[in-house]
Amino acid sequence: VFFILNAEPIRVLVTGAAGQIAYSLLYSIAKGDVFGKDQPLVLLLLDITPMLPVLEGVVMELQDCALPILREVIPTDKEDIAFKDLDAAILVGSMPRREGMERKDLLKANVAIFKSQGQALDKYAKKTVKVLVVGNPANTNCLIAAKSAPSIPKENFSCLTRLDHNRACSQVATRCGISANVVKNVIIWGNHSSTQYPDVHHCKVNVQGKDVTAFDAVKDDAWLKGDFISTVQQRGAAVIKARKLSSAMSAAKAICDHMRDIWTGTAEAEFISMGVYSTGNPYGVPEDLIYSFPVSIKDKTWKIVEGLVINDFSRAKMDATSTELVEERDTAVSFLGV
């Protein structure tokens, strides 16, 4: 281990680093849950200037955790420092929706942020950087960042739908009275919004050592095609209603799952959900979107799982979320030139 710990540290950026998701996320990254227990790290923490005093407190706490792989923590409000030579970027910071704010205005504010961060990735980061966009509207923010970083392959960009994926697994597991880790291959299709389609038609549930379909395990088709879907779609809003704050602990866990799977790959015959570039996909989803698909990952490269049979029920829901994403993209792209 001593030899490995002298390995070259990787540089990992978290934006919105003084916020509540980052507060739940940074410890997990810094102790090795994501990139490996023996992979040294330099953490770069970006936030807006008024948040720098808060960020100093976060830095103190990270230092006080006395973690063996954390080589350096660099808090900053400057993109040229934050994005330099990055191996991984987790873009959590975005403009939140304020009361009375039109969706169009929200998109416009976020286009400005993610255009700027995309350009910074293009200019300062490694060309091999893996970029995960979390800040909402995540799919469209991710697309804008990718379009603003033409020298970085589009495949290096993804957005977070793993939280929705984990929510779907957990709902099925709870319904069956089993643990969530024996529920495999649920799919989140489309947008990280309430139009997303949580699909269990290809899901496998291990019941008493035997793999069965979710429909056979749950034995309640009406629930799986009704309340299950709406519960997953609306879960974020339900958490906000209860906590008066958005999901942070569960979002941070999903970010860790997503990034760890990129870094170390997915298990044989298993797939997970992430928002990726849709061009060339085998499911008839419009091109030039960031759309959530079932993917498998090997050697830090994702592939959309092919050959899944899509029934009419699923097709309609996949198309509905596509329609929303196309509209969101077109509105956002119209602001790009501004």
C-alpha positions as a Markdown table, in Angstrom:
| # | Residue | x | y | z |
|---|---|---|---|---|
| 1 | Val | 0.0 | 0.0 | 0.0 |
| 2 | Phe | 2.8 | 2.4 | 0.8 |
| 3 | Phe | 4.1 | 2.2 | -2.8 |
| 4 | Ile | 0.6 | 2.7 | -4.2 |
| 5 | Leu | -0.1 | 5.7 | -1.9 |
| 6 | Asn | 2.9 | 7.4 | -3.5 |
| 7 | Ala | 1.0 | 7.2 | -6.8 |
| 8 | Glu | 0.3 | 10.4 | -8.6 |
| 9 | Pro | -2.7 | 12.1 | -7.0 |
| 10 | Ile | -5.7 | 12.7 | -9.2 |
| 11 | Arg | -7.3 | 16.2 | -9.3 |
| 12 | Val | -11.1 | 16.2 | -8.6 |
| 13 | Leu | -13.3 | 19.3 | -8.7 |
| 14 | Val | -16.5 | 19.8 | -6.9 |
| 15 | Thr | -18.5 | 23.0 | -7.7 |
| 16 | Gly | -21.1 | 24.4 | -5.4 |
| 17 | Ala | -18.7 | 23.2 | -2.8 |
| 18 | Ala | -20.1 | 25.3 | 0.1 |
| 19 | Gly | -23.6 | 23.9 | -0.5 |
| 20 | Gln | -25.4 | 21.1 | 1.3 |
| 21 | Ile | -25.0 | 18.3 | -1.3 |
| 22 | Ala | -21.2 | 19.0 | -1.3 |
| 23 | Tyr | -21.2 | 18.8 | 2.5 |
| 24 | Ser | -22.6 | 15.3 | 2.3 |
| 25 | Leu | -20.3 | 14.4 | -0.6 |
| 26 | Leu | -16.8 | 15.6 | 0.2 |
| 27 | Tyr | -16.1 | 13.2 | 3.1 |
| 28 | Ser | -17.0 | 10.2 | 1.0 |
| 29 | Ile | -14.7 | 11.3 | -1.9 |
| 30 | Ala | -11.9 | 12.2 | 0.5 |
| 31 | Lys | -11.9 | 8.9 | 2.3 |
| 32 | Gly | -11.7 | 6.9 | -0.9 |
| 33 | Asp | -15.2 | 5.6 | -1.5 |
| 34 | Val | -15.3 | 6.9 | -5.1 |
| 35 | Phe | -11.8 | 6.7 | -6.7 |
| 36 | Gly | -10.3 | 4.1 | -4.5 |
| 37 | Lys | -8.9 | 3.7 | -1.0 |
| 38 | Asp | -5.3 | 3.9 | -2.3 |
| 39 | Gln | -5.7 | 6.7 | -4.9 |
| 40 | Pro | -4.3 | 10.0 | -3.5 |
| 41 | Leu | -6.5 | 13.1 | -4.3 |
| 42 | Val | -6.2 | 16.8 | -4.7 |
| 43 | Leu | -9.7 | 18.3 | -4.1 |
| 44 | Leu | -10.5 | 21.5 | -5.8 |
| 45 | Leu | -13.5 | 23.3 | -4.3 |
| 46 | Leu | -15.3 | 26.0 | -6.4 |
| 47 | Asp | -18.0 | 28.3 | -5.2 |
| 48 | Ile | -19.1 | 31.9 | -5.7 |
| 49 | Thr | -17.2 | 34.7 | -4.0 |
| 50 | Pro | -19.8 | 35.3 | -1.2 |
| 51 | Met | -19.5 | 31.7 | -0.1 |
| 52 | Leu | -15.7 | 31.7 | 0.4 |
| 53 | Pro | -15.9 | 32.2 | 4.2 |
| 54 | Val | -18.2 | 29.2 | 4.4 |
| 55 | Leu | -15.9 | 27.2 | 2.2 |
| 56 | Glu | -13.0 | 27.9 | 4.5 |
| 57 | Gly | -14.9 | 26.1 | 7.2 |
| 58 | Val | -15.4 | 23.1 | 4.9 |
| 59 | Val | -11.7 | 23.1 | 4.2 |
| 60 | Met | -11.0 | 23.1 | 8.0 |
| 61 | Glu | -13.3 | 20.1 | 8.5 |
| 62 | Leu | -11.7 | 18.2 | 5.7 |
| 63 | Gln | -8.3 | 18.8 | 7.2 |
| 64 | Asp | -9.6 | 17.8 | 10.6 |
| 65 | Cys | -10.8 | 14.4 | 9.2 |
| 66 | Ala | -7.0 | 13.6 | 8.9 |
| 67 | Leu | -7.6 | 11.4 | 5.9 |
| 68 | Pro | -4.6 | 9.5 | 4.5 |
| 69 | Ile | -5.3 | 9.9 | 0.7 |
| 70 | Leu | -6.2 | 13.6 | 0.8 |
| 71 | Arg | -3.1 | 15.4 | -0.3 |
| 72 | Glu | -4.4 | 18.9 | -0.8 |
| 73 | Val | -7.6 | 20.9 | -0.6 |
| 74 | Ile | -7.8 | 24.1 | -2.8 |
| 75 | Pro | -10.8 | 26.4 | -2.2 |
| 76 | Thr | -11.4 | 29.0 | -4.9 |
| 77 | Asp | -13.8 | 31.3 | -6.7 |
| 78 | Lys | -11.7 | 31.3 | -9.9 |
| 79 | Glu | -12.4 | 29.0 | -12.8 |
| 80 | Asp | -8.7 | 29.0 | -14.1 |
| 81 | Ile | -7.6 | 27.6 | -10.7 |
| 82 | Ala | -10.5 | 25.2 | -10.2 |
| 83 | Phe | -10.5 | 23.6 | -13.7 |
| 84 | Lys | -6.7 | 23.2 | -14.1 |
| 85 | Asp | -5.5 | 19.7 | -15.1 |
| 86 | Leu | -8.7 | 18.0 | -13.8 |
| 87 | Asp | -9.2 | 14.2 | -13.9 |
| 88 | Ala | -12.8 | 14.5 | -12.7 |
| 89 | Ala | -15.3 | 17.3 | -12.4 |
| 90 | Ile | -18.5 | 17.1 | -10.4 |
| 91 | Leu | -20.6 | 20.1 | -11.2 |
| 92 | Val | -23.1 | 20.5 | -8.4 |
| 93 | Gly | -23.4 | 24.2 | -8.3 |
| 94 | Ser | -26.3 | 25.8 | -10.4 |
| 95 | Met | -28.8 | 28.5 | -10.1 |
| 96 | Pro | -31.7 | 27.1 | -8.0 |
| 97 | Arg | -35.3 | 27.9 | -9.0 |
| 98 | Arg | -36.7 | 30.7 | -6.9 |
| 99 | Glu | -40.3 | 31.3 | -6.2 |
| 100 | Gly | -42.1 | 32.9 | -9.1 |
| 101 | Met | -39.2 | 32.3 | -11.5 |
| 102 | Glu | -40.1 | 31.3 | -15.0 |
| 103 | Arg | -38.5 | 28.1 | -16.2 |
| 104 | Lys | -37.1 | 30.1 | -19.2 |
| 105 | Asp | -35.3 | 32.5 | -16.8 |
| 106 | Leu | -33.9 | 29.5 | -14.8 |
| 107 | Leu | -32.6 | 28.0 | -18.1 |
| 108 | Lys | -31.0 | 31.3 | -19.1 |
| 109 | Ala | -29.2 | 31.7 | -15.8 |
| 110 | Asn | -27.9 | 28.2 | -16.0 |
| 111 | Val | -26.8 | 28.4 | -19.6 |
| 112 | Ala | -24.5 | 31.3 | -18.6 |
| 113 | Ile | -23.0 | 29.2 | -15.7 |
| 114 | Phe | -22.5 | 26.0 | -17.7 |
| 115 | Lys | -21.3 | 27.7 | -20.9 |
| 116 | Ser | -18.6 | 29.4 | -18.7 |
| 117 | Gln | -17.7 | 26.1 | -17.0 |
| 118 | Gly | -17.6 | 24.2 | -20.3 |
| 119 | Gln | -15.2 | 26.8 | -21.7 |
| 120 | Ala | -13.1 | 26.5 | -18.6 |
| 121 | Leu | -13.0 | 22.7 | -19.0 |
| 122 | Asp | -12.0 | 23.1 | -22.6 |
| 123 | Lys | -9.2 | 25.5 | -21.7 |
| 124 | Tyr | -7.8 | 24.1 | -18.5 |
| 125 | Ala | -8.8 | 20.5 | -17.8 |
| 126 | Lys | -7.2 | 17.3 | -19.1 |
| 127 | Lys | -8.9 | 16.1 | -22.3 |
| 128 | Thr | -9.6 | 12.8 | -20.5 |
| 129 | Val | -11.6 | 14.5 | -17.8 |
| 130 | Lys | -14.8 | 12.8 | -16.7 |
| 131 | Val | -17.5 | 15.4 | -16.1 |
| 132 | Leu | -20.7 | 14.7 | -14.0 |
| 133 | Val | -23.4 | 17.4 | -14.0 |
| 134 | Val | -25.7 | 17.4 | -11.0 |
| 135 | Gly | -27.0 | 20.9 | -10.9 |
| 136 | Asn | -30.5 | 21.2 | -12.3 |
| 137 | Pro | -31.8 | 21.2 | -15.0 |
| 138 | Ala | -29.0 | 18.6 | -15.1 |
| 139 | Asn | -29.5 | 17.1 | -18.6 |
| 140 | Thr | -29.6 | 20.4 | -20.4 |
| 141 | Asn | -26.8 | 21.9 | -18.2 |
| 142 | Cys | -24.7 | 18.9 | -19.1 |
| 143 | Leu | -25.4 | 19.4 | -22.9 |
| 144 | Ile | -24.5 | 23.1 | -22.7 |
| 145 | Ala | -21.2 | 22.3 | -20.9 |
| 146 | Ala | -20.4 | 19.6 | -23.5 |
| 147 | Lys | -21.2 | 22.0 | -26.4 |
| 148 | Ser | -19.0 | 24.6 | -24.8 |
| 149 | Ala | -16.0 | 22.3 | -24.5 |
| 150 | Pro | -15.5 | 21.1 | -28.2 |
| 151 | Ser | -12.0 | 19.7 | -27.5 |
| 152 | Ile | -13.3 | 17.2 | -24.9 |
| 153 | Pro | -15.2 | 14.1 | -26.2 |
| 154 | Lys | -19.0 | 14.3 | -25.7 |
| 155 | Glu | -18.7 | 10.8 | -24.2 |
| 156 | Asn | -16.8 | 12.3 | -21.2 |
| 157 | Phe | -19.9 | 14.2 | -20.1 |
| 158 | Ser | -22.8 | 12.6 | -18.1 |
| 159 | Cys | -25.6 | 13.8 | -15.8 |
| 160 | Leu | -26.9 | 12.3 | -12.6 |
| 161 | Thr | -30.0 | 10.1 | -12.8 |
| 162 | Arg | -28.5 | 7.6 | -10.4 |
| 163 | Leu | -30.5 | 9.1 | -7.6 |
| 164 | Asp | -33.7 | 8.3 | -9.5 |
| 165 | His | -32.3 | 4.8 | -10.3 |
| 166 | Asn | -31.5 | 4.2 | -6.6 |
| 167 | Arg | -35.0 | 5.5 | -5.6 |
| 168 | Ala | -36.6 | 3.0 | -8.1 |
| 169 | Cys | -34.5 | 0.1 | -6.7 |
| 170 | Ser | -35.4 | 1.0 | -3.2 |
| 171 | Gln | -39.1 | 1.3 | -3.9 |
| 172 | Val | -39.2 | -2.2 | -5.5 |
| 173 | Ala | -37.1 | -3.7 | -2.6 |
| 174 | Thr | -39.3 | -2.2 | 0.1 |
| 175 | Arg | -42.4 | -3.4 | -1.7 |
| 176 | Cys | -40.9 | -7.0 | -1.7 |
| 177 | Gly | -39.5 | -6.8 | 1.8 |
| 178 | Ile | -35.9 | -7.5 | 0.6 |
| 179 | Ser | -32.7 | -5.5 | 0.5 |
| 180 | Ala | -32.0 | -3.0 | -2.3 |
| 181 | Asn | -28.8 | -4.7 | -3.5 |
| 182 | Val | -30.7 | -7.7 | -4.9 |
| 183 | Val | -32.8 | -5.5 | -7.2 |
| 184 | Lys | -30.8 | -5.1 | -10.5 |
| 185 | Asn | -31.3 | -3.4 | -13.9 |
| 186 | Val | -34.0 | -0.9 | -13.2 |
| 187 | Ile | -33.8 | 1.9 | -15.9 |
| 188 | Ile | -34.4 | 5.6 | -15.7 |
| 189 | Trp | -35.1 | 6.9 | -19.2 |
| 190 | Gly | -34.9 | 10.5 | -20.2 |
| 191 | Asn | -34.9 | 13.7 | -18.2 |
| 192 | His | -34.0 | 14.2 | -14.6 |
| 193 | Ser | -37.4 | 15.8 | -14.1 |
| 194 | Ser | -40.9 | 14.6 | -13.3 |
| 195 | Thr | -41.2 | 13.3 | -16.9 |
| 196 | Gln | -38.5 | 10.7 | -16.4 |
| 197 | Tyr | -39.6 | 7.1 | -16.9 |
| 198 | Pro | -38.6 | 4.6 | -14.3 |
| 199 | Asp | -38.8 | 1.3 | -16.1 |
| 200 | Val | -38.9 | -2.1 | -14.4 |
| 201 | His | -39.6 | -4.3 | -17.5 |
| 202 | His | -36.0 | -5.5 | -17.6 |
| 203 | Cys | -35.4 | -5.5 | -13.8 |
| 204 | Lys | -34.3 | -8.7 | -12.1 |
| 205 | Val | -35.0 | -9.3 | -8.4 |
| 206 | Asn | -33.2 | -12.0 | -6.5 |
| 207 | Val | -35.8 | -13.8 | -4.3 |
| 208 | Gln | -34.5 | -16.7 | -2.2 |
| 209 | Gly | -31.5 | -17.1 | -4.4 |
| 210 | Lys | -33.4 | -17.1 | -7.7 |
| 211 | Asp | -33.6 | -14.3 | -10.2 |
| 212 | Val | -37.2 | -13.3 | -11.1 |
| 213 | Thr | -38.7 | -10.3 | -12.9 |
| 214 | Ala | -39.9 | -7.3 | -10.9 |
| 215 | Phe | -43.4 | -8.1 | -12.0 |
| 216 | Asp | -43.2 | -11.6 | -10.6 |
| 217 | Ala | -41.6 | -10.4 | -7.4 |
| 218 | Val | -43.9 | -7.5 | -6.7 |
| 219 | Lys | -47.1 | -9.3 | -7.9 |
| 220 | Asp | -48.9 | -6.0 | -8.4 |
| 221 | Asp | -48.8 | -4.8 | -12.0 |
| 222 | Ala | -51.1 | -1.8 | -11.3 |
| 223 | Trp | -48.7 | -0.5 | -8.7 |
| 224 | Leu | -45.6 | -1.0 | -10.9 |
| 225 | Lys | -47.4 | 0.9 | -13.8 |
| 226 | Gly | -48.9 | 3.5 | -11.6 |
| 227 | Asp | -47.9 | 4.6 | -8.1 |
| 228 | Phe | -44.4 | 3.2 | -8.4 |
| 229 | Ile | -43.7 | 5.4 | -11.4 |
| 230 | Ser | -45.2 | 8.6 | -9.9 |
| 231 | Thr | -43.5 | 8.0 | -6.5 |
| 232 | Val | -40.1 | 7.9 | -8.1 |
| 233 | Gln | -40.9 | 10.9 | -10.4 |
| 234 | Gln | -42.1 | 13.0 | -7.5 |
| 235 | Arg | -39.6 | 11.8 | -4.8 |
| 236 | Gly | -37.5 | 15.0 | -4.9 |
| 237 | Ala | -40.5 | 17.2 | -4.3 |
| 238 | Ala | -41.6 | 14.9 | -1.5 |
| 239 | Val | -38.3 | 15.3 | 0.2 |
| 240 | Ile | -38.3 | 19.1 | -0.1 |
| 241 | Lys | -41.9 | 19.2 | 1.3 |
| 242 | Ala | -40.8 | 17.2 | 4.3 |
| 243 | Arg | -37.3 | 18.6 | 5.0 |
| 244 | Lys | -37.8 | 22.1 | 3.5 |
| 245 | Leu | -34.5 | 21.3 | 1.8 |
| 246 | Ser | -33.7 | 19.3 | -1.2 |
| 247 | Ser | -32.2 | 15.8 | -1.1 |
| 248 | Ala | -28.6 | 16.0 | -0.1 |
| 249 | Met | -27.5 | 12.8 | 1.6 |
| 250 | Ser | -29.2 | 10.6 | -1.0 |
| 251 | Ala | -27.9 | 12.8 | -3.9 |
| 252 | Ala | -24.3 | 12.6 | -2.5 |
| 253 | Lys | -24.6 | 8.8 | -2.3 |
| 254 | Ala | -25.9 | 8.7 | -5.9 |
| 255 | Ile | -23.0 | 10.9 | -7.1 |
| 256 | Cys | -20.5 | 8.5 | -5.4 |
| 257 | Asp | -22.2 | 5.5 | -7.1 |
| 258 | His | -22.2 | 7.1 | -10.5 |
| 259 | Met | -18.5 | 8.3 | -10.4 |
| 260 | Arg | -17.3 | 5.0 | -8.8 |
| 261 | Asp | -19.0 | 3.0 | -11.6 |
| 262 | Ile | -17.3 | 5.2 | -14.2 |
| 263 | Trp | -13.9 | 4.7 | -12.5 |
| 264 | Thr | -14.2 | 1.0 | -11.8 |
| 265 | Gly | -16.9 | -0.3 | -14.2 |
| 266 | Thr | -20.2 | -2.1 | -13.7 |
| 267 | Ala | -20.6 | -5.8 | -12.9 |
| 268 | Glu | -21.1 | -8.4 | -15.7 |
| 269 | Ala | -24.7 | -8.5 | -17.0 |
| 270 | Glu | -25.7 | -5.5 | -14.9 |
| 271 | Phe | -26.5 | -2.0 | -16.0 |
| 272 | Ile | -27.1 | 1.4 | -14.3 |
| 273 | Ser | -28.8 | 4.6 | -15.4 |
| 274 | Met | -27.0 | 7.8 | -16.4 |
| 275 | Gly | -27.7 | 10.8 | -18.7 |
| 276 | Val | -25.4 | 10.5 | -21.7 |
| 277 | Tyr | -25.1 | 11.8 | -25.2 |
| 278 | Ser | -28.0 | 10.4 | -27.3 |
| 279 | Thr | -26.5 | 10.6 | -30.8 |
| 280 | Gly | -26.3 | 7.1 | -32.4 |
| 281 | Asn | -28.5 | 5.5 | -29.7 |
| 282 | Pro | -30.4 | 2.3 | -30.6 |
| 283 | Tyr | -33.8 | 3.3 | -29.0 |
| 284 | Gly | -35.0 | 6.0 | -31.4 |
| 285 | Val | -34.3 | 8.8 | -29.0 |
| 286 | Pro | -33.7 | 12.1 | -30.8 |
| 287 | Glu | -30.0 | 13.0 | -31.4 |
| 288 | Asp | -28.0 | 15.7 | -29.7 |
| 289 | Leu | -29.6 | 15.3 | -26.2 |
| 290 | Ile | -28.3 | 14.3 | -22.9 |
| 291 | Tyr | -30.8 | 11.5 | -22.1 |
| 292 | Ser | -30.8 | 8.9 | -19.4 |
| 293 | Phe | -30.2 | 5.4 | -20.7 |
| 294 | Pro | -29.3 | 2.0 | -19.3 |
| 295 | Val | -25.5 | 1.7 | -19.6 |
| 296 | Ser | -22.7 | -0.7 | -18.8 |
| 297 | Ile | -19.2 | 0.6 | -18.1 |
| 298 | Lys | -15.8 | -0.8 | -18.8 |
| 299 | Asp | -12.4 | 0.9 | -18.9 |
| 300 | Lys | -14.0 | 4.2 | -17.9 |
| 301 | Thr | -16.1 | 4.0 | -21.1 |
| 302 | Trp | -19.9 | 3.7 | -21.1 |
| 303 | Lys | -22.0 | 1.8 | -23.6 |
| 304 | Ile | -25.8 | 2.0 | -24.0 |
| 305 | Val | -27.2 | -1.5 | -23.3 |
| 306 | Glu | -28.7 | -2.8 | -26.6 |
| 307 | Gly | -31.4 | -5.2 | -27.6 |
| 308 | Leu | -33.9 | -4.4 | -24.8 |
| 309 | Val | -37.5 | -4.9 | -26.1 |
| 310 | Ile | -39.6 | -1.7 | -25.7 |
| 311 | Asn | -43.3 | -2.2 | -25.4 |
| 312 | Asp | -45.9 | 0.5 | -26.3 |
| 313 | Phe | -46.4 | 1.5 | -22.6 |
| 314 | Ser | -42.7 | 2.2 | -22.3 |
| 315 | Arg | -42.4 | 3.9 | -25.8 |
| 316 | Ala | -45.0 | 6.5 | -25.0 |
| 317 | Lys | -43.3 | 7.4 | -21.7 |
| 318 | Met | -39.8 | 7.5 | -23.3 |
| 319 | Asp | -41.2 | 9.8 | -26.1 |
| 320 | Ala | -42.9 | 12.1 | -23.6 |
| 321 | Thr | -39.6 | 12.8 | -21.7 |
| 322 | Ser | -37.8 | 13.2 | -25.1 |
| 323 | Thr | -40.2 | 15.9 | -26.1 |
| 324 | Glu | -39.5 | 17.8 | -22.9 |
| 325 | Leu | -35.7 | 17.5 | -23.4 |
| 326 | Val | -35.9 | 18.7 | -27.1 |
| 327 | Glu | -37.9 | 21.7 | -26.0 |
| 328 | Glu | -35.5 | 22.4 | -23.1 |
| 329 | Arg | -32.4 | 22.0 | -25.4 |
| 330 | Asp | -33.8 | 24.4 | -28.1 |
| 331 | Thr | -34.6 | 27.1 | -25.5 |
| 332 | Ala | -31.2 | 26.7 | -23.9 |
| 333 | Val | -29.3 | 26.7 | -27.2 |
| 334 | Ser | -31.1 | 29.9 | -28.2 |
| 335 | Phe | -29.4 | 31.6 | -25.2 |
| 336 | Leu | -26.0 | 30.2 | -26.0 |
| 337 | Gly | -25.2 | 33.0 | -28.5 |
| 338 | Val | -26.4 | 35.7 | -26.2 |
